[in-house]
Amino acid sequence: MPDHEAEYRIGNGFDSHCLVEGRKLILGGVTIPFEKGLEGHSDADALLHAVCDAILGALAMGDIGRHFPDTDEKWKGCDSAVFMRESMRLAAERGYCVSNVDATILAQRPKMAPYIDVMRERIAALLGVLPGCVGLKAKTMEGMGFVGRGEGIAIMAVVMMKRNSAMKSSPI
Ligand code: MG
């Protein structure tokens, strides 16, 4: 069976952005009250970026930097939901949809617990899956490294893509 017809394909994504003053903190499509926000060309939603990279990675389609370059003025200040929808469209073109996602937020501050479920619901809505298909955890780095010093936030994500037999696929 050619690889592009595999029933399941797995992808991983990683992203990190600096925390700076004068920016909103947006993660998983949710604005989180904090004195700093993530720096970036778009809205700098590192969680959605890591999930997009995992989707694209599962289908060997590169990363969001390739599809949505930060040198393009078109993406300046862009809502990262746009990247997510486009990544899903590219996956659907190849006959795949998301089965489930699991992601970890690495952040020393702020406390993410109050926002985890609303982020899961937002990501699930963007991916067209139930919230039960979106796992999301948050950890501090016990004060170590750039995350521990509060200089930035990092995200790790894994996505399982499943073949949608109702969709017509094209070779990857
Ligand atoms: Mg990013």
mmCIF file of C-alpha atoms and ligand atoms in Angstrom:
data_model
loop_
_atom_site.group_PDB
_atom_site.id
_atom_site.type_symbol
_atom_site.label_atom_id
_atom_site.label_comp_id
_atom_site.label_asym_id
_atom_site.label_seq_id
_atom_site.Cartn_x
_atom_site.Cartn_y
_atom_site.Cartn_z
ATOM 1 C CA MET A 1 0.000 0.000 0.000
ATOM 2 C CA PRO A 2 1.473 3.405 -0.879
ATOM 3 C CA ASP A 3 2.238 5.521 2.176
ATOM 4 C CA HIS A 4 -0.315 8.157 1.259
ATOM 5 C CA GLU A 5 -3.053 5.563 1.647
ATOM 6 C CA ALA A 6 -2.076 4.623 5.208
ATOM 7 C CA GLU A 7 -5.059 4.479 7.550
ATOM 8 C CA TYR A 8 -3.311 6.666 10.144
ATOM 9 C CA ARG A 9 -0.427 9.123 10.028
ATOM 10 C CA ILE A 10 1.174 10.779 13.040
ATOM 11 C CA GLY A 11 2.818 14.203 13.237
ATOM 12 C CA ASN A 12 4.572 16.233 15.892
ATOM 13 C CA GLY A 13 4.888 19.976 16.247
ATOM 14 C CA PHE A 14 6.939 22.312 18.403
ATOM 15 C CA ASP A 15 6.862 26.080 18.742
ATOM 16 C CA SER A 16 8.202 28.736 21.087
ATOM 17 C CA HIS A 17 7.802 32.502 21.235
ATOM 18 C CA CYS A 18 9.254 35.243 23.434
ATOM 19 C CA LEU A 19 7.088 36.901 26.072
ATOM 20 C CA VAL A 20 7.153 40.687 25.676
ATOM 21 C CA GLU A 21 5.303 43.676 27.057
ATOM 22 C CA GLY A 22 2.636 45.365 24.976
ATOM 23 C CA ARG A 23 1.233 42.201 23.369
ATOM 24 C CA LYS A 24 -1.859 40.131 24.166
ATOM 25 C CA LEU A 25 -1.241 36.575 25.335
ATOM 26 C CA ILE A 26 -3.198 34.348 22.942
ATOM 27 C CA LEU A 27 -2.978 30.559 23.225
ATOM 28 C CA GLY A 28 -5.289 28.018 21.635
ATOM 29 C CA GLY A 29 -7.349 30.885 20.242
ATOM 30 C CA VAL A 30 -8.050 32.183 23.747
ATOM 31 C CA THR A 31 -6.881 35.526 25.153
ATOM 32 C CA ILE A 32 -5.350 34.926 28.588
ATOM 33 C CA PRO A 33 -5.020 37.872 31.008
ATOM 34 C CA PHE A 34 -1.300 38.459 31.695
ATOM 35 C CA GLU A 35 1.131 41.378 31.831
ATOM 36 C CA LYS A 36 2.980 40.120 28.746
ATOM 37 C CA GLY A 37 2.120 38.466 25.438
ATOM 38 C CA LEU A 38 3.880 36.402 22.803
ATOM 39 C CA GLU A 39 5.921 38.215 20.208
ATOM 40 C CA GLY A 40 5.435 37.266 16.577
ATOM 41 C CA HIS A 41 4.439 38.308 13.076
ATOM 42 C CA SER A 42 0.932 36.850 13.395
ATOM 43 C CA ASP A 43 -1.035 36.769 16.654
ATOM 44 C CA ALA A 44 1.846 34.498 17.842
ATOM 45 C CA ASP A 45 -0.493 31.754 19.072
ATOM 46 C CA ALA A 46 2.261 29.179 19.640
ATOM 47 C CA LEU A 47 -0.250 26.467 20.577
ATOM 48 C CA LEU A 48 -2.137 26.693 17.295
ATOM 49 C CA HIS A 49 1.192 26.950 15.450
ATOM 50 C CA ALA A 50 2.483 23.716 17.013
ATOM 51 C CA VAL A 51 -0.773 21.904 16.181
ATOM 52 C CA CYS A 52 -0.613 23.174 12.574
ATOM 53 C CA ASP A 53 2.980 21.943 12.309
ATOM 54 C CA ALA A 54 1.895 18.531 13.615
ATOM 55 C CA ILE A 55 -0.908 18.324 11.022
ATOM 56 C CA LEU A 56 1.408 19.373 8.191
ATOM 57 C CA GLY A 57 4.173 17.126 9.523
ATOM 58 C CA ALA A 58 1.893 14.080 9.602
ATOM 59 C CA LEU A 59 1.372 14.476 5.877
ATOM 60 C CA ALA A 60 4.993 15.437 5.109
ATOM 61 C CA MET A 61 3.873 18.872 3.932
ATOM 62 C CA GLY A 62 6.553 20.914 5.704
ATOM 63 C CA ASP A 63 5.655 23.510 8.339
ATOM 64 C CA ILE A 64 3.684 26.706 8.756
ATOM 65 C CA GLY A 65 6.777 28.782 7.982
ATOM 66 C CA ARG A 66 6.687 27.318 4.492
ATOM 67 C CA HIS A 67 2.961 27.818 3.953
ATOM 68 C CA PHE A 68 2.572 31.153 5.785
ATOM 69 C CA PRO A 69 5.984 32.894 5.716
ATOM 70 C CA ASP A 70 6.540 35.694 8.251
ATOM 71 C CA THR A 71 8.066 37.746 5.444
ATOM 72 C CA ASP A 72 4.592 38.045 3.890
ATOM 73 C CA GLU A 73 2.695 41.169 5.007
ATOM 74 C CA LYS A 74 -0.516 39.217 4.392
ATOM 75 C CA TRP A 75 0.007 37.302 7.654
ATOM 76 C CA LYS A 76 0.925 40.310 9.836
ATOM 77 C CA GLY A 77 -1.248 40.274 12.962
ATOM 78 C CA CYS A 78 -3.139 37.332 11.486
ATOM 79 C CA ASP A 79 -5.479 35.211 13.638
ATOM 80 C CA SER A 80 -3.731 31.827 13.732
ATOM 81 C CA ALA A 81 -7.137 30.154 13.263
ATOM 82 C CA VAL A 82 -6.575 31.039 9.593
ATOM 83 C CA PHE A 83 -3.418 28.862 9.568
ATOM 84 C CA MET A 84 -5.322 26.058 11.255
ATOM 85 C CA ARG A 85 -8.192 26.131 8.761
ATOM 86 C CA GLU A 86 -5.773 26.182 5.828
ATOM 87 C CA SER A 87 -3.738 23.284 7.286
ATOM 88 C CA MET A 88 -6.975 21.307 7.677
ATOM 89 C CA ARG A 89 -7.953 22.135 4.096
ATOM 90 C CA LEU A 90 -4.572 20.899 2.812
ATOM 91 C CA ALA A 91 -4.979 17.695 4.841
ATOM 92 C CA ALA A 92 -8.532 17.190 3.573
ATOM 93 C CA GLU A 93 -7.285 17.568 -0.007
ATOM 94 C CA ARG A 94 -5.083 14.559 0.678
ATOM 95 C CA GLY A 95 -7.959 12.625 2.201
ATOM 96 C CA TYR A 96 -7.101 13.006 5.908
ATOM 97 C CA CYS A 97 -8.805 14.518 8.932
ATOM 98 C CA VAL A 98 -7.756 14.782 12.574
ATOM 99 C CA SER A 99 -8.350 11.780 14.822
ATOM 100 C CA ASN A 100 -6.963 13.285 18.034
ATOM 101 C CA VAL A 101 -4.481 15.832 19.342
ATOM 102 C CA ASP A 102 -2.347 15.911 22.459
ATOM 103 C CA ALA A 103 -0.371 19.014 23.382
ATOM 104 C CA THR A 104 1.676 20.343 26.283
ATOM 105 C CA ILE A 105 2.145 24.010 27.138
ATOM 106 C CA LEU A 106 5.471 24.799 28.829
ATOM 107 C CA ALA A 107 5.028 28.061 30.724
ATOM 108 C CA GLN A 108 6.295 29.246 34.088
ATOM 109 C CA ARG A 109 3.510 31.838 34.308
ATOM 110 C CA PRO A 110 0.608 32.550 34.097
ATOM 111 C CA LYS A 111 -1.299 29.611 35.539
ATOM 112 C CA MET A 112 -2.966 27.859 32.607
ATOM 113 C CA ALA A 113 -5.372 25.614 34.536
ATOM 114 C CA PRO A 114 -8.363 28.018 34.384
ATOM 115 C CA TYR A 115 -8.063 28.212 30.581
ATOM 116 C CA ILE A 116 -7.296 24.615 29.598
ATOM 117 C CA ASP A 117 -10.886 23.531 28.900
ATOM 118 C CA VAL A 118 -11.827 26.628 26.927
ATOM 119 C CA MET A 119 -8.650 26.189 24.825
ATOM 120 C CA ARG A 120 -9.543 22.519 24.244
ATOM 121 C CA GLU A 121 -13.032 23.492 23.093
ATOM 122 C CA ARG A 122 -11.713 26.183 20.780
ATOM 123 C CA ILE A 123 -9.102 23.865 19.225
ATOM 124 C CA ALA A 124 -11.691 21.078 18.860
ATOM 125 C CA ALA A 125 -14.057 23.455 17.054
ATOM 126 C CA LEU A 126 -11.278 24.521 14.670
ATOM 127 C CA LEU A 127 -10.333 20.903 13.962
ATOM 128 C CA GLY A 128 -13.920 19.667 13.610
ATOM 129 C CA VAL A 129 -13.548 17.105 16.410
ATOM 130 C CA LEU A 130 -15.115 16.678 19.851
ATOM 131 C CA PRO A 131 -13.310 18.256 22.839
ATOM 132 C CA GLY A 132 -12.647 14.699 24.055
ATOM 133 C CA CYS A 133 -10.271 14.346 21.089
ATOM 134 C CA VAL A 134 -8.093 17.252 22.251
ATOM 135 C CA GLY A 135 -5.715 16.585 25.132
ATOM 136 C CA LEU A 136 -4.017 19.619 26.639
ATOM 137 C CA LYS A 137 -1.710 19.906 29.638
ATOM 138 C CA ALA A 138 0.421 22.684 31.051
ATOM 139 C CA LYS A 139 3.679 22.380 32.935
ATOM 140 C CA THR A 140 6.149 24.812 34.384
ATOM 141 C CA MET A 141 9.865 24.182 33.847
ATOM 142 C CA GLU A 142 10.617 24.333 37.594
ATOM 143 C CA GLY A 143 12.394 27.639 37.029
ATOM 144 C CA MET A 144 14.864 26.179 34.520
ATOM 145 C CA GLY A 145 15.833 27.559 31.139
ATOM 146 C CA PHE A 146 14.130 30.276 29.079
ATOM 147 C CA VAL A 147 10.659 29.045 30.037
ATOM 148 C CA GLY A 148 11.577 28.894 33.714
ATOM 149 C CA ARG A 149 12.924 32.465 33.618
ATOM 150 C CA GLY A 150 9.648 33.640 32.050
ATOM 151 C CA GLU A 151 11.346 34.694 28.814
ATOM 152 C CA GLY A 152 9.008 32.693 26.633
ATOM 153 C CA ILE A 153 6.472 29.910 26.231
ATOM 154 C CA ALA A 154 7.021 26.650 24.362
ATOM 155 C CA ILE A 155 4.536 24.088 23.054
ATOM 156 C CA MET A 156 4.799 20.444 22.087
ATOM 157 C CA ALA A 157 2.000 18.785 20.113
ATOM 158 C CA VAL A 158 1.241 15.411 18.579
ATOM 159 C CA VAL A 159 -1.570 14.852 16.093
ATOM 160 C CA MET A 160 -2.991 11.598 14.747
ATOM 161 C CA MET A 161 -4.508 11.980 11.298
ATOM 162 C CA LYS A 162 -6.921 9.383 9.996
ATOM 163 C CA ARG A 163 -7.857 8.602 6.473
ATOM 164 C CA ASN A 164 -11.313 9.791 5.592
ATOM 165 C CA SER A 165 -12.603 7.172 3.200
ATOM 166 C CA ALA A 166 -15.407 9.489 2.095
ATOM 167 C CA MET A 167 -12.851 11.962 0.747
ATOM 168 C CA LYS A 168 -11.059 11.746 -2.538
ATOM 169 C CA SER A 169 -7.324 11.853 -2.025
ATOM 170 C CA SER A 170 -4.455 12.982 -4.175
ATOM 171 C CA PRO A 171 -0.941 11.563 -3.803
ATOM 172 C CA ILE A 172 1.276 13.390 -1.327
HETATM 173 MG MG MG B 1 5.055 30.270 15.930
#
